[in-house]
PDB file of C-alpha atoms in Angstrom:
ATOM      1  CA  UNK S 358       6.563  -2.820 -11.936  1.00  0.00           C
ATOM      2  CA  UNK S 359      10.248  -2.891 -11.094  1.00  0.00           C
ATOM      3  CA  UNK S 360      12.598  -3.372 -13.989  1.00  0.00           C
ATOM      4  CA  UNK S 361      14.464  -6.661 -14.170  1.00  0.00           C
ATOM      5  CA  UNK S 362      17.020  -5.303 -16.657  1.00  0.00           C
ATOM      6  CA  UNK S 363      18.669  -2.706 -14.428  1.00  0.00           C
ATOM      7  CA  UNK S 364      22.200  -2.944 -13.129  1.00  0.00           C
ATOM      8  CA  UNK S 365      22.645  -3.979  -9.528  1.00  0.00           C
ATOM      9  CA  UNK S 366      22.355  -0.419  -8.210  1.00  0.00           C
ATOM     10  CA  UNK S 367      18.897  -0.060  -9.716  1.00  0.00           C
ATOM     11  CA  UNK S 368      18.018  -3.582  -8.634  1.00  0.00           C
ATOM     12  CA  UNK S 369      18.516  -2.667  -4.998  1.00  0.00           C
ATOM     13  CA  UNK S 370      16.089   0.228  -5.291  1.00  0.00           C
ATOM     14  CA  UNK S 371      13.569  -1.400  -7.589  1.00  0.00           C
ATOM     15  CA  UNK S 372      13.463  -4.529  -5.452  1.00  0.00           C
ATOM     16  CA  UNK S 373      11.613  -2.595  -2.791  1.00  0.00           C
ATOM     17  CA  UNK S 374       9.504  -0.810  -5.377  1.00  0.00           C
ATOM     18  CA  UNK S 375       8.474  -4.147  -6.873  1.00  0.00           C
ATOM     19  CA  UNK S 376       6.789  -5.044  -3.605  1.00  0.00           C
ATOM     20  CA  UNK S 377       5.734  -1.711  -2.147  1.00  0.00           C
ATOM     21  CA  UNK S 378       5.528   0.503  -5.198  1.00  0.00           C
ATOM     22  CA  UNK S 379       2.821   2.986  -6.112  1.00  0.00           C
ATOM     23  CA  UNK S 380       0.698   0.573  -8.130  1.00  0.00           C
ATOM     24  CA  UNK S 381       0.123  -1.724  -5.158  1.00  0.00           C
ATOM     25  CA  UNK S 382      -0.573   1.163  -2.832  1.00  0.00           C
ATOM     26  CA  UNK S 383      -2.876   2.848  -5.321  1.00  0.00           C
ATOM     27  CA  UNK S 384      -4.792  -0.349  -5.885  1.00  0.00           C
ATOM     28  CA  UNK S 385      -5.498  -0.501  -2.177  1.00  0.00           C
ATOM     29  CA  UNK S 386      -6.627   3.099  -2.198  1.00  0.00           C
ATOM     30  CA  UNK S 387      -9.372   2.316  -4.703  1.00  0.00           C
ATOM     31  CA  UNK S 388     -12.727   1.801  -2.970  1.00  0.00           C
ATOM     32  CA  UNK S 389     -13.940  -0.484  -1.794  1.00  0.00           C
ATOM     33  CA  UNK S 390     -10.650  -2.173  -0.938  1.00  0.00           C
ATOM     34  CA  UNK S 391      -7.912  -2.806   1.646  1.00  0.00           C
ATOM     35  CA  UNK S 392      -5.889  -5.287   3.672  1.00  0.00           C
ATOM     36  CA  UNK S 393      -6.681  -8.242   5.990  1.00  0.00           C
ATOM     37  CA  UNK S 394      -4.843 -10.993   7.793  1.00  0.00           C
ATOM     38  CA  UNK S 395      -5.243 -11.064  11.537  1.00  0.00           C
ATOM     39  CA  UNK S 396      -7.454  -7.956  11.611  1.00  0.00           C
ATOM     40  CA  UNK S 397     -11.224  -8.432  11.948  1.00  0.00           C
ATOM     41  CA  UNK S 398     -13.119  -8.412   8.686  1.00  0.00           C
ATOM     42  CA  UNK S 399     -15.612  -5.814   9.852  1.00  0.00           C
ATOM     43  CA  UNK S 400     -15.355  -2.881  12.272  1.00  0.00           C
ATOM     44  CA  UNK S 401     -16.214  -3.504  15.916  1.00  0.00           C
ATOM     45  CA  UNK S 402     -19.967  -2.943  16.370  1.00  0.00           C
ATOM     46  CA  UNK S 403     -20.735   0.408  17.961  1.00  0.00           C
ATOM     47  CA  UNK S 404     -23.767   2.625  18.495  1.00  0.00           C
ATOM     48  CA  UNK S 405     -24.464   4.935  15.560  1.00  0.00           C
ATOM     49  CA  UNK S 406     -24.271   8.671  16.191  1.00  0.00           C
ATOM     50  CA  UNK S 407     -27.611  10.399  16.466  1.00  0.00           C
ATOM     51  CA  UNK S 408     -28.734  11.527  14.053  1.00  0.00           C
ATOM     52  CA  UNK S 409     -27.089   9.351  11.397  1.00  0.00           C
ATOM     53  CA  UNK S 410     -25.235  11.784   9.049  1.00  0.00           C
ATOM     54  CA  UNK S 411     -25.826   9.410   6.126  1.00  0.00           C
ATOM     55  CA  UNK S 412     -29.470   8.562   6.856  1.00  0.00           C
ATOM     56  CA  UNK S 413     -30.778  10.066   3.601  1.00  0.00           C
ATOM     57  CA  UNK S 414     -27.914   8.880   1.369  1.00  0.00           C
ATOM     58  CA  UNK S 415     -27.544   5.771  -0.746  1.00  0.00           C
ATOM     59  CA  UNK S 416     -24.370   3.658  -0.350  1.00  0.00           C
ATOM     60  CA  UNK S 417     -23.054   5.114  -3.628  1.00  0.00           C
ATOM     61  CA  UNK S 418     -23.639   8.663  -2.389  1.00  0.00           C
ATOM     62  CA  UNK S 419     -21.840   7.892   0.872  1.00  0.00           C
ATOM     63  CA  UNK S 420     -18.827   6.600  -1.046  1.00  0.00           C
ATOM     64  CA  UNK S 421     -18.837   9.686  -3.290  1.00  0.00           C
ATOM     65  CA  UNK S 422     -18.686  11.941  -0.232  1.00  0.00           C
ATOM     66  CA  UNK S 423     -15.987   9.794   1.359  1.00  0.00           C
ATOM     67  CA  UNK S 424     -13.814   9.877  -1.766  1.00  0.00           C
ATOM     68  CA  UNK S 425     -14.138  13.667  -2.066  1.00  0.00           C
ATOM     69  CA  UNK S 426     -13.263  14.187   1.606  1.00  0.00           C
ATOM     70  CA  UNK S 427     -10.321  11.792   1.584  1.00  0.00           C
ATOM     71  CA  UNK S 428      -8.880  13.309  -1.600  1.00  0.00           C
ATOM     72  CA  UNK S 429      -8.994  16.733   0.043  1.00  0.00           C
ATOM     73  CA  UNK S 430      -6.621  15.670   2.841  1.00  0.00           C
ATOM     74  CA  UNK S 431      -3.254  17.441   2.911  1.00  0.00           C
ATOM     75  CA  UNK S 432      -1.644  14.498   4.710  1.00  0.00           C
ATOM     76  CA  UNK S 433      -2.496  11.122   6.210  1.00  0.00           C
ATOM     77  CA  UNK S 434      -1.074   7.967   7.708  1.00  0.00           C
ATOM     78  CA  UNK S 435      -1.570   4.635   5.957  1.00  0.00           C
ATOM     79  CA  UNK S 436      -0.909   1.421   7.886  1.00  0.00           C
ATOM     80  CA  UNK S 437      -1.770  -2.200   7.313  1.00  0.00           C
ATOM     81  CA  UNK S 438      -0.925  -5.378   5.471  1.00  0.00           C
ATOM     82  CA  UNK S 439      -1.339  -6.345   1.843  1.00  0.00           C
ATOM     83  CA  UNK S 440      -0.570  -9.495  -0.110  1.00  0.00           C
ATOM     84  CA  UNK S 441       0.765  -8.895  -3.615  1.00  0.00           C
ATOM     85  CA  UNK S 442       1.874 -11.695  -5.938  1.00  0.00           C
ATOM     86  CA  UNK S 443       1.827 -14.050  -2.973  1.00  0.00           C
ATOM     87  CA  UNK S 444       4.203 -11.879  -0.927  1.00  0.00           C
ATOM     88  CA  UNK S 445       3.098 -10.349   2.350  1.00  0.00           C
ATOM     89  CA  UNK S 446       3.898  -6.687   2.919  1.00  0.00           C
ATOM     90  CA  UNK S 447       3.357  -4.648   6.067  1.00  0.00           C
ATOM     91  CA  UNK S 448       3.506  -0.863   5.704  1.00  0.00           C
ATOM     92  CA  UNK S 449       3.156   2.159   7.960  1.00  0.00           C
ATOM     93  CA  UNK S 450       3.656   5.492   6.163  1.00  0.00           C
ATOM     94  CA  UNK S 451       2.861   9.134   6.825  1.00  0.00           C
ATOM     95  CA  UNK S 452       2.566  11.128   3.588  1.00  0.00           C
ATOM     96  CA  UNK S 453       1.809  14.775   2.775  1.00  0.00           C
ATOM     97  CA  UNK S 454       0.841  16.767  -0.311  1.00  0.00           C
ATOM     98  CA  UNK S 455       4.450  17.946  -0.837  1.00  0.00           C
ATOM     99  CA  UNK S 456       5.451  14.349  -1.705  1.00  0.00           C
ATOM    100  CA  UNK S 457       7.257  14.007   1.611  1.00  0.00           C
ATOM    101  CA  UNK S 458       6.921  10.824   3.594  1.00  0.00           C
ATOM    102  CA  UNK S 459       8.387   8.726   6.359  1.00  0.00           C
ATOM    103  CA  UNK S 460       7.603   5.178   7.348  1.00  0.00           C
ATOM    104  CA  UNK S 461       8.409   1.494   7.511  1.00  0.00           C
ATOM    105  CA  UNK S 462       7.877  -1.549   5.310  1.00  0.00           C
ATOM    106  CA  UNK S 463       8.353  -5.213   6.206  1.00  0.00           C
ATOM    107  CA  UNK S 464       8.617  -8.191   3.872  1.00  0.00           C
ATOM    108  CA  UNK S 465       9.419 -11.797   4.778  1.00  0.00           C
ATOM    109  CA  UNK S 466      11.029 -10.897   8.102  1.00  0.00           C
ATOM    110  CA  UNK S 467      13.007  -7.971   6.710  1.00  0.00           C
ATOM    111  CA  UNK S 468      12.410  -4.331   7.608  1.00  0.00           C
ATOM    112  CA  UNK S 469      13.252  -1.090   5.795  1.00  0.00           C
ATOM    113  CA  UNK S 470      12.657   2.556   6.606  1.00  0.00           C
ATOM    114  CA  UNK S 471      11.879   5.045   3.864  1.00  0.00           C
ATOM    115  CA  UNK S 472      12.105   8.837   4.013  1.00  0.00           C
ATOM    116  CA  UNK S 473      11.596  11.402   1.277  1.00  0.00           C
ATOM    117  CA  UNK S 474      12.196  15.151   1.395  1.00  0.00           C
ATOM    118  CA  UNK S 475      13.341  17.826  -1.076  1.00  0.00           C
ATOM    119  CA  UNK S 476      13.018  15.330  -3.964  1.00  0.00           C
ATOM    120  CA  UNK S 477      15.601  12.983  -2.406  1.00  0.00           C
ATOM    121  CA  UNK S 478      14.655   9.504  -1.231  1.00  0.00           C
ATOM    122  CA  UNK S 479      16.452   7.709   1.602  1.00  0.00           C
ATOM    123  CA  UNK S 480      16.105   4.007   2.320  1.00  0.00           C
ATOM    124  CA  UNK S 481      17.661   2.001   5.162  1.00  0.00           C
ATOM    125  CA  UNK S 482      17.020  -1.713   5.368  1.00  0.00           C
ATOM    126  CA  UNK S 483      18.240  -4.483   7.609  1.00  0.00           C
ATOM    127  CA  UNK S 484      20.184  -7.382   6.111  1.00  0.00           C
ATOM    128  CA  UNK S 485      17.128  -9.602   5.848  1.00  0.00           C
ATOM    129  CA  UNK S 486      15.268  -6.939   3.854  1.00  0.00           C
ATOM    130  CA  UNK S 487      18.104  -6.407   1.380  1.00  0.00           C
ATOM    131  CA  UNK S 488      18.687 -10.118   0.889  1.00  0.00           C
ATOM    132  CA  UNK S 489      15.012 -10.858   0.214  1.00  0.00           C
ATOM    133  CA  UNK S 490      14.670  -7.836  -2.060  1.00  0.00           C
ATOM    134  CA  UNK S 491      17.798  -8.399  -4.111  1.00  0.00           C
ATOM    135  CA  UNK S 492      17.269 -12.151  -4.386  1.00  0.00           C
ATOM    136  CA  UNK S 493      13.793 -11.463  -5.805  1.00  0.00           C
ATOM    137  CA  UNK S 494      15.519  -9.455  -8.542  1.00  0.00           C
ATOM    138  CA  UNK S 495      17.727 -12.391  -9.533  1.00  0.00           C
ATOM    139  CA  UNK S 496      20.974 -11.024  -8.128  1.00  0.00           C
ATOM    140  CA  UNK S 497      23.697 -13.581  -7.359  1.00  0.00           C
ATOM    141  CA  UNK S 498      24.870 -14.231  -3.805  1.00  0.00           C
ATOM    142  CA  UNK S 499      28.299 -12.592  -4.399  1.00  0.00           C
ATOM    143  CA  UNK S 500      26.539  -9.473  -5.745  1.00  0.00           C
ATOM    144  CA  UNK S 501      24.166  -9.426  -2.797  1.00  0.00           C
ATOM    145  CA  UNK S 502      26.987  -9.873  -0.253  1.00  0.00           C
ATOM    146  CA  UNK S 503      29.058  -7.080  -1.817  1.00  0.00           C
ATOM    147  CA  UNK S 504      26.122  -4.686  -1.959  1.00  0.00           C
ATOM    148  CA  UNK S 505      25.071  -5.384   1.633  1.00  0.00           C
ATOM    149  CA  UNK S 506      28.593  -4.510   2.805  1.00  0.00           C
ATOM    150  CA  UNK S 507      28.213  -1.095   1.175  1.00  0.00           C
ATOM    151  CA  UNK S 508      24.780  -0.302   2.608  1.00  0.00           C
ATOM    152  CA  UNK S 509      25.002  -2.045   5.989  1.00  0.00           C
ATOM    153  CA  UNK S 510      23.842   0.348   8.716  1.00  0.00           C
ATOM    154  CA  UNK S 511      23.594   3.235   6.263  1.00  0.00           C
ATOM    155  CA  UNK S 512      20.914   5.074   4.332  1.00  0.00           C
ATOM    156  CA  UNK S 513      20.806   4.587   0.568  1.00  0.00           C
ATOM    157  CA  UNK S 514      20.385   8.059  -0.961  1.00  0.00           C
ATOM    158  CA  UNK S 515      18.561   8.257  -4.296  1.00  0.00           C
ATOM    159  CA  UNK S 516      18.651  11.571  -6.152  1.00  0.00           C
ATOM    160  CA  UNK S 517      16.128  12.757  -8.757  1.00  0.00           C
ATOM    161  CA  UNK S 518      16.835  11.075 -12.078  1.00  0.00           C
ATOM    162  CA  UNK S 519      18.648   8.084 -10.634  1.00  0.00           C
ATOM    163  CA  UNK S 520      17.413   4.566 -11.277  1.00  0.00           C
ATOM    164  CA  UNK S 521      14.245   3.835  -9.327  1.00  0.00           C
ATOM    165  CA  UNK S 522      13.814   7.431  -8.178  1.00  0.00           C
ATOM    166  CA  UNK S 523      10.558   8.046 -10.019  1.00  0.00           C
ATOM    167  CA  UNK S 524       9.039   4.761  -8.802  1.00  0.00           C
ATOM    168  CA  UNK S 525      10.008   5.375  -5.196  1.00  0.00           C
ATOM    169  CA  UNK S 526       8.716   8.941  -5.344  1.00  0.00           C
ATOM    170  CA  UNK S 527       5.334   7.490  -6.320  1.00  0.00           C
ATOM    171  CA  UNK S 528       5.141   5.758  -2.943  1.00  0.00           C
ATOM    172  CA  UNK S 529       5.145   9.232  -1.365  1.00  0.00           C
ATOM    173  CA  UNK S 530       2.834  10.884  -3.908  1.00  0.00           C
ATOM    174  CA  UNK S 531      -0.270  11.588  -1.822  1.00  0.00           C
ATOM    175  CA  UNK S 532      -2.331  13.047  -4.660  1.00  0.00           C
ATOM    176  CA  UNK S 533      -1.336  10.220  -6.969  1.00  0.00           C
ATOM    177  CA  UNK S 534      -2.324   7.585  -4.419  1.00  0.00           C
ATOM    178  CA  UNK S 535      -5.673   9.228  -3.713  1.00  0.00           C
ATOM    179  CA  UNK S 536      -6.413   9.928  -7.394  1.00  0.00           C
ATOM    180  CA  UNK S 537      -7.172   6.232  -7.886  1.00  0.00           C
ATOM    181  CA  UNK S 538     -10.151   6.552  -5.577  1.00  0.00           C
ATOM    182  CA  UNK S 539     -12.078   7.820  -8.598  1.00  0.00           C
ATOM    183  CA  UNK S 540     -10.815   5.186 -11.012  1.00  0.00           C
ATOM    184  CA  UNK S 541     -12.316   1.967  -9.693  1.00  0.00           C
ATOM    185  CA  UNK S 542     -15.545   2.918  -8.015  1.00  0.00           C
ATOM    186  CA  UNK S 543     -18.074   0.155  -7.763  1.00  0.00           C
ATOM    187  CA  UNK S 544     -20.784  -0.007 -10.385  1.00  0.00           C
ATOM    188  CA  UNK S 545     -23.850   1.969  -9.249  1.00  0.00           C
ATOM    189  CA  UNK S 546     -26.150  -0.169  -7.137  1.00  0.00           C
ATOM    190  CA  UNK S 547     -23.587  -2.866  -6.306  1.00  0.00           C
ATOM    191  CA  UNK S 548     -22.722  -1.461  -2.880  1.00  0.00           C
ATOM    192  CA  UNK S 549     -24.807  -2.218   0.191  1.00  0.00           C
ATOM    193  CA  UNK S 550     -24.623  -0.598   3.589  1.00  0.00           C
ATOM    194  CA  UNK S 551     -23.587  -2.997   6.300  1.00  0.00           C
ATOM    195  CA  UNK S 552     -23.966  -2.635  10.071  1.00  0.00           C
ATOM    196  CA  UNK S 553     -22.426   0.486  11.562  1.00  0.00           C
ATOM    197  CA  UNK S 554     -19.176  -0.036  13.437  1.00  0.00           C
ATOM    198  CA  UNK S 555     -16.193   1.651  14.991  1.00  0.00           C
ATOM    199  CA  UNK S 556     -12.587   2.224  13.924  1.00  0.00           C
ATOM    200  CA  UNK S 557     -10.181   3.295  16.662  1.00  0.00           C
ATOM    201  CA  UNK S 558     -13.039   4.757  18.680  1.00  0.00           C
ATOM    202  CA  UNK S 559     -14.692   6.621  15.796  1.00  0.00           C
ATOM    203  CA  UNK S 560     -18.200   5.565  14.684  1.00  0.00           C
ATOM    204  CA  UNK S 561     -18.267   4.510  11.042  1.00  0.00           C
ATOM    205  CA  UNK S 562     -20.693   3.526   8.323  1.00  0.00           C
ATOM    206  CA  UNK S 563     -19.655   0.438   6.387  1.00  0.00           C
ATOM    207  CA  UNK S 564     -20.152  -0.151   2.665  1.00  0.00           C
ATOM    208  CA  UNK S 565     -19.801  -3.693   1.354  1.00  0.00           C
ATOM    209  CA  UNK S 566     -19.394  -5.141  -2.103  1.00  0.00           C
ATOM    210  CA  UNK S 567     -19.126  -8.787  -3.113  1.00  0.00           C
ATOM    211  CA  UNK S 568     -17.530  -9.418  -6.479  1.00  0.00           C
ATOM    212  CA  UNK S 569     -19.000 -12.059  -8.755  1.00  0.00           C
ATOM    213  CA  UNK S 570     -16.846 -14.629 -10.487  1.00  0.00           C
ATOM    214  CA  UNK S 571     -17.293 -12.738 -13.760  1.00  0.00           C
ATOM    215  CA  UNK S 572     -15.985  -9.472 -12.275  1.00  0.00           C
ATOM    216  CA  UNK S 573     -12.941 -11.050 -10.664  1.00  0.00           C
ATOM    217  CA  UNK S 574     -12.134 -13.413 -13.480  1.00  0.00           C
ATOM    218  CA  UNK S 575     -13.011 -16.400 -11.285  1.00  0.00           C
ATOM    219  CA  UNK S 576     -14.704 -19.231 -13.109  1.00  0.00           C
ATOM    220  CA  UNK S 577     -18.152 -19.845 -11.635  1.00  0.00           C
ATOM    221  CA  UNK S 578     -19.437 -22.507 -14.052  1.00  0.00           C
ATOM    222  CA  UNK S 579     -19.064 -26.202 -13.323  1.00  0.00           C
ATOM    223  CA  UNK S 580     -15.430 -27.129 -14.160  1.00  0.00           C
ATOM    224  CA  UNK S 581     -14.677 -29.689 -16.832  1.00  0.00           C
ATOM    225  CA  UNK S 582     -13.748 -33.111 -15.411  1.00  0.00           C
ATOM    226  CA  UNK S 583      -9.988 -33.749 -15.370  1.00  0.00           C
ATOM    227  CA  UNK S 584      -8.133 -36.877 -16.349  1.00  0.00           C
ATOM    228  CA  UNK S 585      -7.097 -39.280 -13.566  1.00  0.00           C
ATOM    229  CA  UNK S 586      -3.908 -38.123 -11.867  1.00  0.00           C
ATOM    230  CA  UNK S 587      -4.331 -34.521 -13.002  1.00  0.00           C
ATOM    231  CA  UNK S 588      -4.063 -31.841 -10.296  1.00  0.00           C
ATOM    232  CA  UNK S 589      -7.148 -29.687 -10.088  1.00  0.00           C
ATOM    233  CA  UNK S 590      -6.315 -26.000 -10.670  1.00  0.00           C
ATOM    234  CA  UNK S 591      -6.783 -23.758  -7.657  1.00  0.00           C
ATOM    235  CA  UNK S 592      -9.568 -21.201  -7.879  1.00  0.00           C
ATOM    236  CA  UNK S 593      -9.578 -17.755  -6.352  1.00  0.00           C
ATOM    237  CA  UNK S 594     -12.417 -16.994  -3.978  1.00  0.00           C
ATOM    238  CA  UNK S 595     -14.562 -14.018  -5.029  1.00  0.00           C
ATOM    239  CA  UNK S 596     -13.601 -10.751  -3.375  1.00  0.00           C
ATOM    240  CA  UNK S 597     -15.556  -9.172  -0.574  1.00  0.00           C
ATOM    241  CA  UNK S 598     -14.529  -5.592   0.079  1.00  0.00           C
ATOM    242  CA  UNK S 599     -15.564  -3.317   2.920  1.00  0.00           C
ATOM    243  CA  UNK S 600     -15.048   0.432   3.326  1.00  0.00           C
ATOM    244  CA  UNK S 601     -15.498   2.173   6.680  1.00  0.00           C
ATOM    245  CA  UNK S 602     -16.450   5.871   6.499  1.00  0.00           C
ATOM    246  CA  UNK S 603     -16.250   8.232   9.460  1.00  0.00           C
ATOM    247  CA  UNK S 604     -19.592   9.382  10.862  1.00  0.00           C
ATOM    248  CA  UNK S 605     -17.907  12.172  12.812  1.00  0.00           C
ATOM    249  CA  UNK S 606     -16.420  15.293  11.244  1.00  0.00           C
ATOM    250  CA  UNK S 607     -15.364  14.929   7.606  1.00  0.00           C
ATOM    251  CA  UNK S 608     -16.476  11.623   6.058  1.00  0.00           C
ATOM    252  CA  UNK S 609     -12.940  10.295   5.626  1.00  0.00           C
ATOM    253  CA  UNK S 610     -12.335   6.686   4.652  1.00  0.00           C
ATOM    254  CA  UNK S 611     -10.892   5.208   7.868  1.00  0.00           C
ATOM    255  CA  UNK S 612     -10.483   1.567   6.931  1.00  0.00           C
ATOM    256  CA  UNK S 613     -10.569  -0.684   3.893  1.00  0.00           C
ATOM    257  CA  UNK S 614     -10.690  -4.468   3.993  1.00  0.00           C
ATOM    258  CA  UNK S 615     -10.544  -7.042   1.233  1.00  0.00           C
ATOM    259  CA  UNK S 616     -11.002 -10.792   1.564  1.00  0.00           C
ATOM    260  CA  UNK S 617     -10.743 -13.302  -1.234  1.00  0.00           C
ATOM    261  CA  UNK S 618      -9.310 -12.315  -4.606  1.00  0.00           C
ATOM    262  CA  UNK S 619      -5.610 -12.246  -5.378  1.00  0.00           C
ATOM    263  CA  UNK S 620      -4.590  -9.378  -3.058  1.00  0.00           C
ATOM    264  CA  UNK S 621      -6.392  -9.701   0.298  1.00  0.00           C
ATOM    265  CA  UNK S 622      -5.523  -7.409   3.148  1.00  0.00           C
ATOM    266  CA  UNK S 623      -6.481  -4.527   5.405  1.00  0.00           C
ATOM    267  CA  UNK S 624      -5.490  -0.855   5.527  1.00  0.00           C
ATOM    268  CA  UNK S 625      -6.271   1.846   8.080  1.00  0.00           C
ATOM    269  CA  UNK S 626      -6.086   5.571   7.296  1.00  0.00           C
ATOM    270  CA  UNK S 627      -5.574   8.119  10.061  1.00  0.00           C
ATOM    271  CA  UNK S 628      -3.808  11.362  11.085  1.00  0.00           C
ATOM    272  CA  UNK S 629      -5.567  13.350   8.377  1.00  0.00           C
ATOM    273  CA  UNK S 630      -4.108  16.854   7.836  1.00  0.00           C
ATOM    274  CA  UNK S 631      -1.479  16.407  10.558  1.00  0.00           C
ATOM    275  CA  UNK S 632       2.125  17.576   9.951  1.00  0.00           C
ATOM    276  CA  UNK S 633       4.544  14.968   8.572  1.00  0.00           C
ATOM    277  CA  UNK S 634       7.972  15.424  10.137  1.00  0.00           C
ATOM    278  CA  UNK S 635      10.711  13.970   7.916  1.00  0.00           C
ATOM    279  CA  UNK S 636      14.207  13.909   9.409  1.00  0.00           C
ATOM    280  CA  UNK S 637      16.856  13.900   6.659  1.00  0.00           C
ATOM    281  CA  UNK S 638      19.709  11.495   7.554  1.00  0.00           C
ATOM    282  CA  UNK S 639      23.121  13.177   7.993  1.00  0.00           C
ATOM    283  CA  UNK S 640      25.574  12.806   5.120  1.00  0.00           C
ATOM    284  CA  UNK S 641      27.876  10.707   7.291  1.00  0.00           C
ATOM    285  CA  UNK S 642      25.176   8.021   7.481  1.00  0.00           C
ATOM    286  CA  UNK S 643      24.288   7.867   3.782  1.00  0.00           C
ATOM    287  CA  UNK S 644      25.718   6.206   0.699  1.00  0.00           C
ATOM    288  CA  UNK S 645      24.858   7.531  -2.746  1.00  0.00           C
ATOM    289  CA  UNK S 646      23.108   5.133  -5.095  1.00  0.00           C
ATOM    290  CA  UNK S 647      25.752   5.747  -7.787  1.00  0.00           C
ATOM    291  CA  UNK S 648      28.409   4.296  -5.471  1.00  0.00           C
ATOM    292  CA  UNK S 649      26.811   0.878  -5.786  1.00  0.00           C
ATOM    293  CA  UNK S 650      27.596   0.684  -9.461  1.00  0.00           C
ATOM    294  CA  UNK S 651      29.971   3.196 -11.075  1.00  0.00           C
ATOM    295  CA  UNK S 652      28.453   2.460 -14.455  1.00  0.00           C
ATOM    296  CA  UNK S 653      25.011   3.668 -13.441  1.00  0.00           C
ATOM    297  CA  UNK S 654      24.337   7.237 -14.502  1.00  0.00           C
ATOM    298  CA  UNK S 655      22.844   9.609 -11.964  1.00  0.00           C
TER     299      UNK S 655
END
């Protein structure tokens, strides 16, 4: 999603967007989906509340209620791990309906903090984060070294209209992220209700879907024999996705887990409707994006 034709100023911004941009986040918001690595595949077993609030509902009806409730949230926290294009990304963001957000992202040992308020985006990464990000954009070592000297220990300030601004704003677009919940719902009848569980102490109902090879693009027929010495192509395991829906209060989606497929991972949603406090960095600790490349228009 990030442009590979931008000047180095845009490359710095879009490097992060390429890994943690709105498309990846939105894809994980689509039910049933989310992130897994060291987290358990299913919620911890727990007694169901009595009576079961979903006793008379089909799995599809439960998901419909969960999507409606989650989309109604004015704010939430999203934390977990995703794998996109073979690259592992850890995120922990709090986002509200005013497109404000604050949080952290980690890739390949590097860490960056992102804040957005009043249409301005601020990003502060450690050296490892910038080097991994800029190298992934094809920047040369001298370019990377020079840019790191400018941003070291400081917040990169991106104004509306500057390169990468619209992509980064999408990371903090709560309504945009939640809108995708309607886009990729499972086909009617393909969801099954799994055993009830618990997420962070809250009883949940779990909905499970297993993709077939045809749905995921995975070849399920017997492969053609290969010539001696030829390396067998790797196949992607079919996806299994699990959505955990709160059985207490509003039926919010509390956790999403995906195994198999090309983007496995796990994501937990919490802090629904709680205030998101974004502290704007002082001017003395920021560097404007345009300073990184005088030829880049604001």
